Amino acid sequence: MTKRDVPPRWDRKMQQRLARGEAAALGELYDRFASLVHGLAHRVLGEERAADAVTRDVFAHVWQHPDTYDPGQGPLRTWLAALTNRLAVQRLRTTGTAALARGGPGTTEELERTVHHASVAARADYIVQSMPAPLRAALELAYFQRRDYHQTAVDLGVTDDEARRRLRLGLQLLSTAHDTGAPDSPPGIGGAA
């Protein structure tokens, strides 16, 4: 593991505090990552109550099994995103399967397509939230505010070449949302885990 790959000290300390059973550590973790966890769960499930339940399940899992996070495998944020995605997809699949068993509309293939699309959308959201702020700002200007690269450059106070570079890099990162095994991707975030 190179020095660049070493997880932040905060992640290691947090894992150690959780392993010791420090309730304050869980509170800090919740304060820092609850919006990420809830947002990803909501993106997969499309329901506020279901996202609330998955958020509770994620933090309950962290509290009950803090040793399942290995700081040597990557950042805590990435691990939480992967856990959230896995639990949300599991819930989506379980509720969809139960609805099909009760004679609800649709087929198993449609359910799997829904699960796959929800997973890709959640991964795209995660990628956008995790990318460096300059890349995210360029994408938001270009795609949400419909600016061209020149207008984006002016709004960001950078050269046209720099705006193009930021947009290209942001789009390259975003294009990995469909990859189920992309390098540096959160494990379990792509595809229908």
XYZ file of N, CA and C in Angstrom, residues 42-170:
387
model
N -32.100 6.515 -0.510
C -33.277 7.094 -1.156
C -33.170 6.980 -2.669
N -31.973 7.157 -3.197
C -31.779 7.065 -4.653
C -32.094 5.661 -5.157
N -31.743 4.646 -4.373
C -32.031 3.267 -4.764
C -33.503 2.937 -4.562
N -34.061 3.335 -3.427
C -35.402 2.891 -3.044
C -36.521 3.833 -3.476
N -36.219 5.119 -3.603
C -37.227 6.079 -4.030
C -38.315 6.358 -3.010
N -38.090 5.976 -1.775
C -39.086 6.155 -0.704
C -38.399 6.669 0.542
N -38.969 7.682 1.141
C -38.391 8.277 2.346
C -38.347 7.285 3.511
N -39.453 6.611 3.767
C -39.499 5.678 4.914
C -38.544 4.510 4.717
N -38.451 4.005 3.506
C -37.526 2.900 3.233
C -36.078 3.375 3.386
N -35.782 4.594 2.932
C -34.431 5.145 3.082
C -34.101 5.362 4.553
N -35.086 5.811 5.337
C -34.880 5.959 6.780
C -34.533 4.616 7.414
N -35.251 3.571 7.014
C -35.011 2.234 7.572
C -33.612 1.728 7.199
N -33.211 1.930 5.956
C -31.871 1.491 5.545
C -30.807 2.291 6.288
N -31.031 3.585 6.479
C -30.080 4.409 7.223
C -29.907 3.866 8.635
N -31.021 3.535 9.284
C -30.938 2.929 10.625
C -30.185 1.602 10.580
N -30.477 0.793 9.562
C -29.816 -0.513 9.438
C -28.308 -0.363 9.240
N -27.897 0.614 8.435
C -26.468 0.823 8.182
C -25.751 1.176 9.478
N -26.281 2.146 10.216
C -25.594 2.562 11.433
C -25.712 1.519 12.545
N -26.784 0.742 12.545
C -26.889 -0.376 13.496
C -25.829 -1.427 13.176
N -25.635 -1.704 11.885
C -24.605 -2.669 11.484
C -23.217 -2.184 11.909
N -22.954 -0.912 11.680
C -21.652 -0.348 12.059
C -21.447 -0.493 13.565
N -22.476 -0.220 14.350
C -22.368 -0.294 15.806
C -22.161 -1.744 16.274
N -22.895 -2.650 15.672
C -22.833 -4.053 16.096
C -21.619 -4.791 15.539
N -21.107 -4.342 14.392
C -20.001 -5.041 13.731
C -18.923 -4.057 13.247
N -18.329 -3.282 14.152
C -17.336 -2.287 13.708
C -16.101 -2.926 13.074
N -15.854 -4.182 13.392
C -14.680 -4.863 12.849
C -14.836 -5.236 11.379
N -16.044 -5.091 10.808
C -16.216 -5.408 9.393
C -15.611 -4.334 8.490
N -15.321 -3.160 9.057
C -14.607 -2.131 8.286
C -13.114 -2.317 8.507
N -12.383 -2.448 7.412
C -10.930 -2.573 7.458
C -10.330 -1.315 6.846
N -9.722 -0.451 7.666
C -9.145 0.787 7.132
C -8.120 0.543 6.028
N -7.501 -0.614 6.011
C -6.522 -0.923 4.980
C -7.138 -1.136 3.607
N -8.458 -1.338 3.562
C -9.134 -1.579 2.287
C -9.637 -0.302 1.625
N -9.630 0.816 2.346
C -10.077 2.076 1.752
C -10.771 2.954 2.772
N -11.230 4.118 2.322
C -11.858 5.086 3.220
C -13.172 4.580 3.819
N -13.455 5.047 5.008
C -14.694 4.711 5.701
C -15.907 5.172 4.898
N -15.815 6.316 4.272
C -16.906 6.847 3.444
C -17.272 5.859 2.333
N -16.263 5.308 1.682
C -16.484 4.351 0.606
C -17.127 3.078 1.134
N -16.644 2.613 2.276
C -17.200 1.408 2.888
C -18.671 1.629 3.260
N -18.978 2.776 3.849
C -20.365 3.077 4.207
C -21.256 3.157 2.969
N -20.742 3.741 1.898
C -21.515 3.821 0.651
C -21.793 2.425 0.108
N -20.797 1.566 0.152
C -20.978 0.195 -0.333
C -21.978 -0.566 0.529
N -21.869 -0.412 1.838
C -22.807 -1.064 2.757
C -24.226 -0.552 2.520
N -24.367 0.740 2.359
C -25.678 1.339 2.092
C -26.275 0.781 0.805
N -25.465 0.767 -0.238
C -25.958 0.257 -1.507
C -26.389 -1.201 -1.379
N -25.560 -2.008 -0.730
C -25.877 -3.427 -0.585
C -27.197 -3.627 0.172
N -27.372 -2.908 1.284
C -28.602 -3.054 2.068
C -29.821 -2.496 1.334
N -29.651 -1.380 0.629
C -30.768 -0.792 -0.112
C -31.186 -1.688 -1.279
N -30.210 -2.228 -2.004
C -30.521 -3.122 -3.116
C -31.188 -4.392 -2.589
N -30.673 -4.896 -1.472
C -31.274 -6.085 -0.858
C -32.739 -5.815 -0.481
N -32.992 -4.646 0.090
C -34.362 -4.288 0.463
C -35.246 -4.131 -0.777
N -34.721 -3.467 -1.809
C -35.481 -3.282 -3.054
C -35.826 -4.629 -3.668
N -34.855 -5.513 -3.712
C -35.070 -6.836 -4.291
C -36.069 -7.645 -3.443
N -35.939 -7.582 -2.127
C -36.829 -8.327 -1.231
C -38.267 -7.836 -1.342
N -38.456 -6.529 -1.318
C -39.824 -6.005 -1.415
C -40.412 -6.251 -2.800
N -39.573 -6.145 -3.837
C -40.042 -6.418 -5.198
C -40.420 -7.873 -5.383
N -39.616 -8.759 -4.837
C -39.897 -10.192 -4.933
C -41.174 -10.536 -4.170
N -41.345 -9.941 -3.004
C -42.556 -10.178 -2.223
C -43.795 -9.682 -2.969
N -43.673 -8.534 -3.616
C -44.803 -8.003 -4.392
C -45.134 -8.929 -5.559
N -44.106 -9.450 -6.226
C -44.338 -10.392 -7.328
C -45.000 -11.668 -6.819
N -44.577 -12.129 -5.659
C -45.152 -13.352 -5.084
C -46.629 -13.164 -4.733
N -46.993 -11.933 -4.375
C -48.403 -11.644 -4.068
C -49.217 -11.409 -5.336
N -48.586 -11.556 -6.486
C -49.302 -11.359 -7.744
C -49.257 -9.934 -8.243
N -48.316 -9.153 -7.733
C -48.182 -7.766 -8.171
C -47.740 -7.683 -9.620
N -47.814 -6.489 -10.185
C -47.446 -6.320 -11.595
C -45.951 -6.502 -11.816
N -45.597 -6.888 -13.018
C -44.202 -6.986 -13.406
C -43.693 -8.412 -13.443
N -42.419 -8.503 -13.818
C -41.756 -9.797 -13.916
C -40.437 -9.734 -13.151
N -39.844 -10.874 -12.968
C -38.541 -10.936 -12.306
C -37.502 -10.153 -13.094
N -37.554 -10.247 -14.426
C -36.602 -9.515 -15.266
C -36.764 -8.006 -15.096
N -38.015 -7.539 -15.019
C -38.259 -6.104 -14.806
C -37.736 -5.666 -13.445
N -37.920 -6.511 -12.449
C -37.405 -6.202 -11.113
C -35.883 -6.083 -11.150
N -35.210 -7.010 -11.807
C -33.746 -6.959 -11.884
C -33.269 -5.729 -12.650
N -34.006 -5.335 -13.695
C -33.667 -4.099 -14.421
C -33.821 -2.891 -13.498
N -34.882 -2.874 -12.717
C -35.106 -1.781 -11.772
C -33.973 -1.717 -10.756
N -33.589 -2.867 -10.225
C -32.500 -2.928 -9.252
C -31.206 -2.427 -9.884
N -30.931 -2.865 -11.105
C -29.705 -2.443 -11.789
C -29.701 -0.932 -12.027
N -30.798 -0.389 -12.524
C -30.870 1.053 -12.788
C -30.729 1.854 -11.495
N -31.351 1.390 -10.427
C -31.244 2.082 -9.143
C -29.804 2.052 -8.633
N -29.123 0.930 -8.822
C -27.729 0.814 -8.391
C -26.822 1.746 -9.179
N -27.027 1.816 -10.485
C -26.216 2.704 -11.324
C -26.469 4.158 -10.939
N -27.722 4.513 -10.703
C -28.043 5.888 -10.310
C -27.407 6.237 -8.965
N -27.459 5.308 -8.031
C -26.840 5.552 -6.724
C -25.328 5.702 -6.863
N -24.730 4.887 -7.705
C -23.287 4.983 -7.928
C -22.940 6.324 -8.567
N -23.738 6.774 -9.520
C -23.490 8.079 -10.153
C -23.580 9.197 -9.116
N -24.584 9.135 -8.253
C -24.703 10.138 -7.192
C -23.476 10.130 -6.295
N -23.032 8.932 -5.933
C -21.859 8.813 -5.075
C -20.627 9.413 -5.764
N -20.451 9.112 -7.032
C -19.302 9.619 -7.777
C -19.317 11.140 -7.804
N -20.469 11.729 -8.100
C -20.569 13.190 -8.164
C -20.271 13.795 -6.793
N -20.812 13.206 -5.722
C -20.572 13.737 -4.384
C -19.116 13.595 -3.958
N -18.442 12.578 -4.465
C -17.075 12.286 -4.037
C -16.002 12.958 -4.880
N -16.355 13.440 -6.059
C -15.320 14.015 -6.918
C -14.848 15.347 -6.347
N -13.637 15.735 -6.701
C -13.108 17.013 -6.215
C -14.044 18.174 -6.570
N -14.116 19.129 -5.677
C -15.031 20.262 -5.841
C -14.886 20.993 -7.178
N -13.662 21.217 -7.698
C -13.558 21.913 -8.989
C -14.221 21.142 -10.144
N -14.097 19.814 -10.123
C -14.734 19.018 -11.179
C -16.253 19.052 -11.024
N -16.717 18.894 -9.792
C -18.156 18.904 -9.527
C -18.766 20.248 -9.921
N -18.086 21.347 -9.583
C -18.598 22.681 -9.928
C -18.709 22.852 -11.442
N -17.711 22.370 -12.164
C -17.751 22.476 -13.631
C -18.914 21.670 -14.199
N -19.102 20.455 -13.717
C -20.223 19.627 -14.204
C -21.571 20.255 -13.875
N -21.692 20.786 -12.667
C -22.965 21.401 -12.281
C -23.296 22.595 -13.158
N -22.290 23.407 -13.452
C -22.524 24.554 -14.331
C -22.891 24.106 -15.737
N -22.149 23.150 -16.265
C -22.355 22.721 -17.650
C -23.658 21.955 -17.838
N -24.000 21.109 -16.898
C -25.136 20.223 -17.131
C -26.415 20.639 -16.424
N -26.300 21.220 -15.244
C -27.523 21.626 -14.559
C -27.927 23.050 -14.909
N -26.931 23.887 -15.200
C -27.235 25.273 -15.558
C -27.046 25.521 -17.053
N -26.770 24.456 -17.797
C -26.684 24.492 -19.260
C -25.686 25.517 -19.792
N -24.522 25.597 -19.141
C -23.468 26.485 -19.613
C -22.576 25.707 -20.580
N -22.043 26.391 -21.610
C -21.042 25.734 -22.457
C -19.688 25.866 -21.749
N -18.639 25.272 -22.346
C -17.349 25.257 -21.649
C -16.807 26.675 -21.442
N -17.066 27.584 -22.393
C -16.574 28.963 -22.250
C -17.296 29.672 -21.096
N -18.621 29.554 -21.046
C -19.377 30.165 -19.949
C -18.975 29.547 -18.607
N -18.733 28.248 -18.620
C -18.282 27.565 -17.405
C -16.944 28.143 -16.962
N -16.036 28.339 -17.898
C -14.722 28.904 -17.581
C -14.856 30.296 -16.968
N -15.714 31.110 -17.565
C -15.915 32.470 -17.053
C -16.486 32.416 -15.637
N -17.511 31.595 -15.435
C -18.145 31.492 -14.112
C -17.173 30.984 -13.046
N -16.259 30.099 -13.436
C -15.303 29.533 -12.476
C -14.031 30.367 -12.357
N -13.844 31.318 -13.289
C -12.644 32.146 -13.259
C -11.393 31.389 -13.684
N -11.573 30.474 -14.653
C -10.442 29.681 -15.164
C -10.371 29.846 -16.679
N -9.311 29.320 -17.272
C -9.178 29.385 -18.730
C -10.149 28.394 -19.384
N -10.374 28.613 -20.678
C -11.223 27.676 -21.422
C -10.643 26.263 -21.390
N -9.321 26.172 -21.542
C -8.671 24.858 -21.514
C -8.870 24.163 -20.174
N -8.767 24.926 -19.096
C -8.963 24.331 -17.766
C -10.415 23.886 -17.584
N -11.361 24.670 -18.064
C -12.778 24.271 -17.969
C -13.017 22.984 -18.752
N -12.461 22.895 -19.956
C -12.598 21.666 -20.750
C -11.969 20.478 -20.034
N -10.809 20.679 -19.437
C -10.124 19.608 -18.709
C -10.980 19.118 -17.539
N -11.532 20.059 -16.781
C -12.367 19.683 -15.634
C -13.615 18.930 -16.084
N -14.235 19.414 -17.141
C -15.428 18.729 -17.652
C -15.087 17.332 -18.149
N -13.999 17.208 -18.875
C -13.588 15.901 -19.394
C -13.304 14.923 -18.249
N -12.557 15.361 -17.241
C -12.243 14.489 -16.110
C -13.502 14.122 -15.321
N -14.377 15.091 -15.114
C -15.626 14.810 -14.411
C -16.480 13.801 -15.148
